[in-house]
Amino acid sequence: MSSTSAPAPSVRGAVRPRLSVIVPTFNEHDNIEPLVEKLQRALEGITFEIIVVDDNSPDGTAELAKSLAAERPNVRCIHRFGRRGLSSACIEGMASSAADFVAVIDADHQHDETILPLMLAEAEAGADIVVGSRYTGEGNSSAGFTKSRQAGSTLATRLSGILTGKTLSDPMSGFFLMPRSLFNTVVPSLSREGFKILLDIVVSADRLKDGELAIAEVPYSFRPRHAGESKMSPLIVAQFLGLIVSKISRGVLPTSFLLFSLVGATGVVVHMAALAFFLFVAEFNFANGQLAATVVAMTSNYILNNELTYADKRLTGRRFWTGLLSFYLVCSFGTVANVSVASVIYEAQLTNVFVAGIAGVVMSVVFNYAVTRMFTWRD
Ligand code: GDD
Ligand code: MN
């Protein structure tokens, strides 16, 4: 090759980055530019790129990230539409990398970017996963957490200890780094729901490596948020608990199925309360009361599933209403499935009324789950 055809090192893509730093964002407008500056300083001398993955934040984070990308060859932005979710954003960012190593860091400056070179060195020395930890050595979380968040975080850490053994001091950390090759091997088994991507990666990778996964931890102090607000919510907590049970069942029960069943259980309570209202307050006859209560319960199930179980593909606008109609339709068939299965089992005198009833309920939950995934909340 002649020397004139060698690409100039400043051209985007001419030098393969050693490290991709993924920054998931939702409404982080005021944090992005100072974070890019901080990363630039911390990673001086290392060939790296920054990949901002934004879920079309209303505050214009993606536009700002793209204007930074226009000035800086090592910044780019994945601008996602119609999707929400921290885990899926991290997965998508890492999947788009061509670097040797990938890291994930929050946009709000809570994670200490100055330990990234040390994290990279640990991975280069052979660690499979390097975790920025608030709970080992010099690390701590007191500055970044309120008392109740601290209690929640401690509880979540213990719960996930059940899953991972005691190999991780901070399984809830959203700050980690690993070889891209390892990410590529685990990505098919990762859940795209919720917040807890690291826990998910560790459990999946550990299974792939028969418990031989080499984890390194680098301590840091969790800082208060720079600007904006946290996106943590009760929904995220419910999704996290779902992930734990799903992982304990080794994926036999997907998180979304557990949440769907949980919502179904709340539907029973809603149904009974609505039925009491229609019979005793509105003075409907039983058939009409039962029908009206069914519609109320189906509607509340639909809304809860849309907000919780399928938060990552939440239907809005016109699609909210067409989704509701398809949900009503599927649930009506689900009821037919319920009643027929229960009757067949009952009539064959295989078992008692109670077991036949439960079998019918299980049948309709499985049916509704499977079919609404096909028609209501499609991938
Ligand atoms: N793309 C995208 N989509 N990014 C998101 C979304 C989303 O739906 N939700 C949150 N993020 C981004 C935020 O913009 C931020 O950069 C990062 O994910 C963390 O979100 P925060 O809202 O700041 O979460 P937190 O501080 O409450 O939780 C953090 O600390 C936990 C430790 O207890 C996260 O790092 C968690 O991963 C970590 O477990
Ligand atoms: Mn935060």
PDB file of C-alpha atoms in Angstrom, residues 138-288:
ATOM      1  CA  GLU A 138     -12.821   2.572  49.115  1.00  0.00           C
ATOM      2  CA  GLY A 139     -16.142   2.650  47.298  1.00  0.00           C
ATOM      3  CA  ASN A 140     -19.258   4.158  48.840  1.00  0.00           C
ATOM      4  CA  SER A 141     -22.714   5.355  47.960  1.00  0.00           C
ATOM      5  CA  SER A 142     -23.599   7.762  50.760  1.00  0.00           C
ATOM      6  CA  ALA A 143     -23.347  10.943  48.694  1.00  0.00           C
ATOM      7  CA  GLY A 144     -25.525   9.723  45.844  1.00  0.00           C
ATOM      8  CA  PHE A 145     -28.393   8.092  47.738  1.00  0.00           C
ATOM      9  CA  THR A 146     -31.251   9.145  49.970  1.00  0.00           C
ATOM     10  CA  LYS A 147     -31.905   6.874  52.998  1.00  0.00           C
ATOM     11  CA  SER A 148     -34.807   5.042  51.363  1.00  0.00           C
ATOM     12  CA  ARG A 149     -32.966   4.534  48.072  1.00  0.00           C
ATOM     13  CA  GLN A 150     -30.027   3.193  50.095  1.00  0.00           C
ATOM     14  CA  ALA A 151     -32.296   0.682  51.863  1.00  0.00           C
ATOM     15  CA  GLY A 152     -33.809  -0.385  48.532  1.00  0.00           C
ATOM     16  CA  SER A 153     -30.389  -0.781  46.967  1.00  0.00           C
ATOM     17  CA  THR A 154     -29.128  -2.889  49.903  1.00  0.00           C
ATOM     18  CA  LEU A 155     -32.182  -5.151  49.689  1.00  0.00           C
ATOM     19  CA  ALA A 156     -31.816  -5.553  45.930  1.00  0.00           C
ATOM     20  CA  THR A 157     -28.118  -6.362  46.386  1.00  0.00           C
ATOM     21  CA  ARG A 158     -28.998  -9.132  48.873  1.00  0.00           C
ATOM     22  CA  LEU A 159     -31.731 -10.557  46.644  1.00  0.00           C
ATOM     23  CA  SER A 160     -29.408 -10.777  43.701  1.00  0.00           C
ATOM     24  CA  GLY A 161     -26.766 -12.346  45.930  1.00  0.00           C
ATOM     25  CA  ILE A 162     -29.119 -15.355  45.996  1.00  0.00           C
ATOM     26  CA  LEU A 163     -28.693 -15.569  42.246  1.00  0.00           C
ATOM     27  CA  THR A 164     -25.054 -14.790  41.749  1.00  0.00           C
ATOM     28  CA  GLY A 165     -23.469 -16.177  44.924  1.00  0.00           C
ATOM     29  CA  LYS A 166     -21.108 -13.787  46.687  1.00  0.00           C
ATOM     30  CA  THR A 167     -18.934 -12.988  43.709  1.00  0.00           C
ATOM     31  CA  LEU A 168     -20.292  -9.468  43.252  1.00  0.00           C
ATOM     32  CA  SER A 169     -20.303  -6.701  45.843  1.00  0.00           C
ATOM     33  CA  ASP A 170     -22.441  -4.365  43.723  1.00  0.00           C
ATOM     34  CA  PRO A 171     -24.605  -6.374  41.317  1.00  0.00           C
ATOM     35  CA  MET A 172     -26.923  -3.370  40.931  1.00  0.00           C
ATOM     36  CA  SER A 173     -24.183  -1.244  39.453  1.00  0.00           C
ATOM     37  CA  GLY A 174     -24.970   0.303  36.094  1.00  0.00           C
ATOM     38  CA  PHE A 175     -21.234   0.953  35.582  1.00  0.00           C
ATOM     39  CA  PHE A 176     -19.207  -1.843  33.985  1.00  0.00           C
ATOM     40  CA  LEU A 177     -16.797  -2.819  31.219  1.00  0.00           C
ATOM     41  CA  MET A 178     -16.125  -6.058  29.330  1.00  0.00           C
ATOM     42  CA  PRO A 179     -14.599  -7.488  26.162  1.00  0.00           C
ATOM     43  CA  ARG A 180     -17.002  -7.103  23.264  1.00  0.00           C
ATOM     44  CA  SER A 181     -16.515 -10.790  22.418  1.00  0.00           C
ATOM     45  CA  LEU A 182     -18.093 -11.797  25.740  1.00  0.00           C
ATOM     46  CA  PHE A 183     -21.008  -9.438  25.180  1.00  0.00           C
ATOM     47  CA  ASN A 184     -21.572 -11.067  21.793  1.00  0.00           C
ATOM     48  CA  THR A 185     -21.803 -14.529  23.324  1.00  0.00           C
ATOM     49  CA  VAL A 186     -24.295 -13.542  26.050  1.00  0.00           C
ATOM     50  CA  VAL A 187     -26.491 -11.107  24.155  1.00  0.00           C
ATOM     51  CA  PRO A 188     -29.006 -13.698  22.868  1.00  0.00           C
ATOM     52  CA  SER A 189     -29.947 -14.681  26.429  1.00  0.00           C
ATOM     53  CA  LEU A 190     -30.311 -11.166  27.860  1.00  0.00           C
ATOM     54  CA  SER A 191     -33.633  -9.716  28.950  1.00  0.00           C
ATOM     55  CA  ARG A 192     -34.395  -6.349  27.360  1.00  0.00           C
ATOM     56  CA  GLU A 193     -36.657  -5.302  30.198  1.00  0.00           C
ATOM     57  CA  GLY A 194     -35.950  -3.126  33.201  1.00  0.00           C
ATOM     58  CA  PHE A 195     -32.802  -1.587  34.638  1.00  0.00           C
ATOM     59  CA  LYS A 196     -30.604  -4.436  35.791  1.00  0.00           C
ATOM     60  CA  ILE A 197     -28.509  -5.259  32.787  1.00  0.00           C
ATOM     61  CA  LEU A 198     -25.308  -6.064  34.707  1.00  0.00           C
ATOM     62  CA  LEU A 199     -26.959  -8.677  36.918  1.00  0.00           C
ATOM     63  CA  ASP A 200     -28.440 -10.242  33.837  1.00  0.00           C
ATOM     64  CA  ILE A 201     -25.096 -10.312  32.003  1.00  0.00           C
ATOM     65  CA  VAL A 202     -23.286 -11.822  34.981  1.00  0.00           C
ATOM     66  CA  VAL A 203     -25.862 -14.589  35.508  1.00  0.00           C
ATOM     67  CA  SER A 204     -25.932 -15.459  31.795  1.00  0.00           C
ATOM     68  CA  ALA A 205     -22.147 -15.279  31.317  1.00  0.00           C
ATOM     69  CA  ASP A 206     -21.514 -17.341  34.442  1.00  0.00           C
ATOM     70  CA  ARG A 207     -23.746 -20.109  33.091  1.00  0.00           C
ATOM     71  CA  LEU A 208     -21.980 -20.024  29.728  1.00  0.00           C
ATOM     72  CA  LYS A 209     -18.605 -20.280  31.443  1.00  0.00           C
ATOM     73  CA  ASP A 210     -19.704 -22.972  33.922  1.00  0.00           C
ATOM     74  CA  GLY A 211     -19.090 -20.774  36.928  1.00  0.00           C
ATOM     75  CA  GLU A 212     -15.584 -19.802  35.813  1.00  0.00           C
ATOM     76  CA  LEU A 213     -16.408 -16.163  35.095  1.00  0.00           C
ATOM     77  CA  ALA A 214     -13.581 -13.837  36.184  1.00  0.00           C
ATOM     78  CA  ILE A 215     -15.080 -10.710  37.745  1.00  0.00           C
ATOM     79  CA  ALA A 216     -12.953  -7.733  38.782  1.00  0.00           C
ATOM     80  CA  GLU A 217     -14.230  -4.812  40.841  1.00  0.00           C
ATOM     81  CA  VAL A 218     -12.929  -1.282  40.962  1.00  0.00           C
ATOM     82  CA  PRO A 219     -14.177   0.833  43.872  1.00  0.00           C
ATOM     83  CA  TYR A 220     -15.552   4.324  43.412  1.00  0.00           C
ATOM     84  CA  SER A 221     -17.734   6.809  45.262  1.00  0.00           C
ATOM     85  CA  PHE A 222     -21.257   7.195  43.919  1.00  0.00           C
ATOM     86  CA  ARG A 223     -21.872  10.893  43.307  1.00  0.00           C
ATOM     87  CA  PRO A 224     -25.088  12.925  43.475  1.00  0.00           C
ATOM     88  CA  ARG A 225     -26.853  13.457  40.160  1.00  0.00           C
ATOM     89  CA  HIS A 226     -25.436  16.419  38.182  1.00  0.00           C
ATOM     90  CA  ALA A 227     -28.650  17.757  36.567  1.00  0.00           C
ATOM     91  CA  GLY A 228     -32.149  16.440  35.828  1.00  0.00           C
ATOM     92  CA  GLU A 229     -34.125  13.702  37.564  1.00  0.00           C
ATOM     93  CA  SER A 230     -33.822   9.954  38.212  1.00  0.00           C
ATOM     94  CA  LYS A 231     -35.976   7.602  36.131  1.00  0.00           C
ATOM     95  CA  MET A 232     -36.181   4.997  38.872  1.00  0.00           C
ATOM     96  CA  SER A 233     -39.820   4.137  39.683  1.00  0.00           C
ATOM     97  CA  PRO A 234     -42.028   1.491  41.324  1.00  0.00           C
ATOM     98  CA  LEU A 235     -42.506   0.011  37.853  1.00  0.00           C
ATOM     99  CA  ILE A 236     -38.758  -0.497  37.504  1.00  0.00           C
ATOM    100  CA  VAL A 237     -38.685  -2.179  40.931  1.00  0.00           C
ATOM    101  CA  ALA A 238     -41.474  -4.583  39.892  1.00  0.00           C
ATOM    102  CA  GLN A 239     -39.590  -5.345  36.682  1.00  0.00           C
ATOM    103  CA  PHE A 240     -36.479  -6.054  38.729  1.00  0.00           C
ATOM    104  CA  LEU A 241     -38.295  -8.534  40.988  1.00  0.00           C
ATOM    105  CA  GLY A 242     -39.670 -10.166  37.842  1.00  0.00           C
ATOM    106  CA  LEU A 243     -36.136 -10.493  36.467  1.00  0.00           C
ATOM    107  CA  ILE A 244     -34.957 -12.219  39.680  1.00  0.00           C
ATOM    108  CA  VAL A 245     -37.748 -14.836  39.552  1.00  0.00           C
ATOM    109  CA  SER A 246     -37.246 -15.295  35.831  1.00  0.00           C
ATOM    110  CA  LYS A 247     -33.526 -15.923  36.307  1.00  0.00           C
ATOM    111  CA  ILE A 248     -34.160 -18.324  39.228  1.00  0.00           C
ATOM    112  CA  SER A 249     -36.456 -20.305  36.919  1.00  0.00           C
ATOM    113  CA  ARG A 250     -33.583 -20.251  34.387  1.00  0.00           C
ATOM    114  CA  GLY A 251     -35.669 -18.304  31.922  1.00  0.00           C
ATOM    115  CA  VAL A 252     -38.490 -20.880  31.834  1.00  0.00           C
ATOM    116  CA  LEU A 253     -40.759 -18.128  33.105  1.00  0.00           C
ATOM    117  CA  PRO A 254     -40.000 -14.897  31.210  1.00  0.00           C
ATOM    118  CA  THR A 255     -40.187 -11.688  33.264  1.00  0.00           C
ATOM    119  CA  SER A 256     -43.004 -10.441  31.093  1.00  0.00           C
ATOM    120  CA  PHE A 257     -45.067 -13.579  31.808  1.00  0.00           C
ATOM    121  CA  LEU A 258     -44.618 -13.104  35.565  1.00  0.00           C
ATOM    122  CA  LEU A 259     -45.669  -9.475  35.327  1.00  0.00           C
ATOM    123  CA  PHE A 260     -48.593 -10.406  33.078  1.00  0.00           C
ATOM    124  CA  SER A 261     -49.778 -12.940  35.695  1.00  0.00           C
ATOM    125  CA  LEU A 262     -49.330 -10.405  38.490  1.00  0.00           C
ATOM    126  CA  VAL A 263     -51.452  -7.917  36.575  1.00  0.00           C
ATOM    127  CA  GLY A 264     -54.006 -10.714  36.030  1.00  0.00           C
ATOM    128  CA  ALA A 265     -54.190 -11.216  39.792  1.00  0.00           C
ATOM    129  CA  THR A 266     -54.887  -7.515  40.369  1.00  0.00           C
ATOM    130  CA  GLY A 267     -57.612  -7.878  37.716  1.00  0.00           C
ATOM    131  CA  VAL A 268     -59.463 -10.357  39.946  1.00  0.00           C
ATOM    132  CA  VAL A 269     -59.553  -7.790  42.761  1.00  0.00           C
ATOM    133  CA  VAL A 270     -60.663  -5.027  40.383  1.00  0.00           C
ATOM    134  CA  HIS A 271     -63.343  -7.320  38.987  1.00  0.00           C
ATOM    135  CA  MET A 272     -64.817  -8.132  42.406  1.00  0.00           C
ATOM    136  CA  ALA A 273     -64.835  -4.479  43.484  1.00  0.00           C
ATOM    137  CA  ALA A 274     -66.479  -3.398  40.216  1.00  0.00           C
ATOM    138  CA  LEU A 275     -69.032  -6.209  40.468  1.00  0.00           C
ATOM    139  CA  ALA A 276     -69.991  -5.109  43.977  1.00  0.00           C
ATOM    140  CA  PHE A 277     -70.397  -1.561  42.690  1.00  0.00           C
ATOM    141  CA  PHE A 278     -72.588  -2.527  39.707  1.00  0.00           C
ATOM    142  CA  LEU A 279     -74.790  -4.875  41.763  1.00  0.00           C
ATOM    143  CA  PHE A 280     -75.227  -2.893  44.971  1.00  0.00           C
ATOM    144  CA  VAL A 281     -74.755   0.742  43.983  1.00  0.00           C
ATOM    145  CA  ALA A 282     -75.841   0.843  40.334  1.00  0.00           C
ATOM    146  CA  GLU A 283     -78.365  -1.986  40.923  1.00  0.00           C
ATOM    147  CA  PHE A 284     -77.648  -3.860  37.671  1.00  0.00           C
ATOM    148  CA  ASN A 285     -78.937  -7.429  37.377  1.00  0.00           C
ATOM    149  CA  PHE A 286     -76.262 -10.101  37.773  1.00  0.00           C
ATOM    150  CA  ALA A 287     -75.575 -10.755  34.088  1.00  0.00           C
ATOM    151  CA  ASN A 288     -75.173  -7.056  33.278  1.00  0.00           C
TER     152      ASN A 288
END
